[in-house]
Amino acid sequence: MQDYKNQDTGLRKVYLDNAATSFPKPESVYSAVDQFMRNCGGNAGRSGHYAAIAAQRMIDDTRLLCARLFNTPSPKNIVFTHNATTAINFALKGILSINDHVITGSFEHNSVTRPLHYLASNGINVTKISSDLNNGLDKEQLKNAIRPNTKLVICNHVSNVFGTENDIYEIGRICRECGVLFMVDAAQSAGVKPINVQAMCIDLLAFSGHKSLFGLQGTGGLYVASGVQIRPLLEGGTGGGMVGGVNSSELLNQPTELPDSLESGTLNAHGIAGLAAGLRFIFETGIDKITAKEAEFVECLIDGLQEIKGIIVIAPAKGFSRGSVVSFQHETILPEQFAAILDAGFGIAVRGGLHCAADPHKIIGTINSGGTVRISPNYFNSETEIDYCLRAVKEIAK
Amino acid sequence: MQDYKNQDTGLRKVYLDNAATSFPKPESVYSAVDQFMRNCGGNAGRSGHYAAIAAQRMIDDTRLLCARLFNTPSPKNIVFTHNATTAINFALKGILSINDHVITGSFEHNSVTRPLHYLASNGINVTKISSDLNNGLDKEQLKNAIRPNTKLVICNHVSNVFGTENDIYEIGRICRECGVLFMVDAAQSAGVKPINVQAMCIDLLAFSGHKSLFGLQGTGGLYVASGVQIRPLLEGGTGGGMVGGVNSSELLNQPTELPDSLESGTLNAHGIAGLAAGLRFIFETGIDKITAKEAEFVECLIDGLQEIKGIIVIAPAKGFSRGSVVSFQHETILPEQFAAILDAGFGIAVRGGLHCAADPHKIIGTINSGGTVRISPNYFNSETEIDYCLRAVKEIAK
């Protein structure tokens, strides 16, 4: 990356694409990864020596931190995966069987719509119900859509395109009452919106480690409520340990206990070391403080963009819950081009396009005009950067 | 990890468990990861801005380095995965269909035996053929086992338990002649044994990134020969880009082109940045030099262990190809206990037990005596460390 000094803000670059991956991370994340790389580096669960045990302890600690953040009954309910997409695939394909019915919203990411599209071609019944910009998933439609063979409802917590927040408490309550499993894609919310899987009646929660949890890329996970059975999608080595008096390495069947059943092969311990530091940063800072700061940036961006001639903001109205994502279009400049000008002309990193989620654009009508420009601030941005971004948009728009 | 200073060698710790994961890594790996964390950190393929493009370029470069190491026709034949286990699952489950026949050896890791065991219960015919300590997989048996419905032969390059090296050239030749796909599990060989997928007639190669390629944990990959069709096991977002005049984000079907078809969700870019530096280290050092150094350590260990009373070495005889793994047993002390004493008493990290691979122990007869103690040196070990390890084994054995 070129060393770029912006004349206007004095800043080198302005990163506002945190919905794709957060940058920068807290300094403690960098040092935790460096420390693990240089001083530990064993393979967790694969041996009993100092380096393997240190790696195992670090992973166990991270599981505990996740359990604390999401209020899971036990750290064993947390499975680490390559990314949120893998977690979603593990759950959908490990739970749904032929003739099962699954319900989803209309503001989902391809990480949900593509596996469901595959499953729909393979004997699973999929119902997509409406979502709207302010209220998210339509809860009345949801109630009416539930059938005797409905196994699962899956929706995101926060839309990665428009920032619309679903009413997770209410959806969870409906699912629990109807005896249907409830799965939440928390890729855009984990770390910035409080999540309590027990109070929210969430049975499955997929999360990304490298977004608002500040871990490295290649980390993510799945919360699985106790008693929910998932057929593993991958089998392989899961380390030693005794199962019923037998060394588990000896068994040809995949272990059935969580988290081993869903953690085949070596985990991304280096990335998880960073995730642990990211989680600690969240606890030390306080999630309320993070939420408030990001909400302020979002409000400031929406208000500022709405005043710019030629800019059409597409966001939940004031008063409705929303995440740290602001989407807009310009009357004539296509979103990808607009984002490219922000990058090349102003050193501002935002994303233009469909954001790996075509469905919400189809609903809102932005699909044929190239999607949106998406600004996604996080805790490490500053007011100066937000102001600078607004001025840059204004300059391009005229 | 405690700071441990050994009185005898002056070394803090002696790490000899490189078959589980390599430690340390080259200094350039640490700095590449640190550099990516601090100065780049975008999400590859997810935007067009400076940080995303820098991440994409780094991943593309790493693909090129892998392609060069394995002599693949194109970097697009390389798919990055969470680990070698995921790569093996992707290939086996994405290629084999009901009534297909697959042939494997008897020295395989659970990353191969467990998915095959699952597939065997789901309509796939699996034949395990004999392997022996010196020659590996029996090539005559292999020829006789091939049937009209045989789709694939899968075996490791080097056994992670005994270091036995399979004759990949010859097995590849047999498979090609019979029109059968050939898949190699190179978890223990990639980076330390020369691999040429074209000359060796390898159609699929699974590799680990964090062992002899010196990348971080959470990295691995799959080489897929051009023309080999793999049904994706996971679907999800694969970034933007145009496919047939349509933004690929818009498509509900998973892309069919490699590597996108098998790379759903955000890749472990931080780990891949380390892998790139590890691969560059291998090219700069020369794989022959690495191979020679490790072979010398292995020879020294086998010779030294064979002279110790009470120690039974289980390794391919001199003159046979072998990897950087030396397994042994003690007459009375169980392997896990022996490894624990090496750790606690001497600060030496080795692995005791079955090493996530029961089959080879069943063949060799070490299954009921708790497996073996496995010493796995790599390029960063020293003669002093090998000598110290031998003296420690001698002391424990008496």
Coordinates of C-alpha atoms in Angstrom, one line a residue, chain A residues 101-105 129 137 142 146 150-155 171 175 180-184:
Chain A
H101 CA -39.0 -26.1 5.6
V102 CA -36.8 -23.1 6.3
I103 CA -37.8 -19.4 6.4
T104 CA -35.6 -16.5 5.7
G105 CA -35.8 -12.8 5.1
I129 CA -40.5 -13.4 3.5
L137 CA -38.2 -8.9 8.5
L142 CA -43.2 -14.9 9.6
I146 CA -44.6 -21.2 9.9
T150 CA -40.7 -25.7 9.5
K151 CA -37.4 -26.5 11.1
L152 CA -35.5 -23.2 11.1
V153 CA -35.8 -19.5 10.7
I154 CA -32.6 -17.7 9.6
C155 CA -32.1 -14.0 9.3
I171 CA -38.4 -13.0 16.1
C175 CA -39.7 -19.0 16.9
V180 CA -38.8 -23.6 15.5
L181 CA -35.0 -23.2 15.6
F182 CA -33.8 -19.7 15.3
M183 CA -30.5 -18.9 13.6
V184 CA -29.0 -15.4 13.4

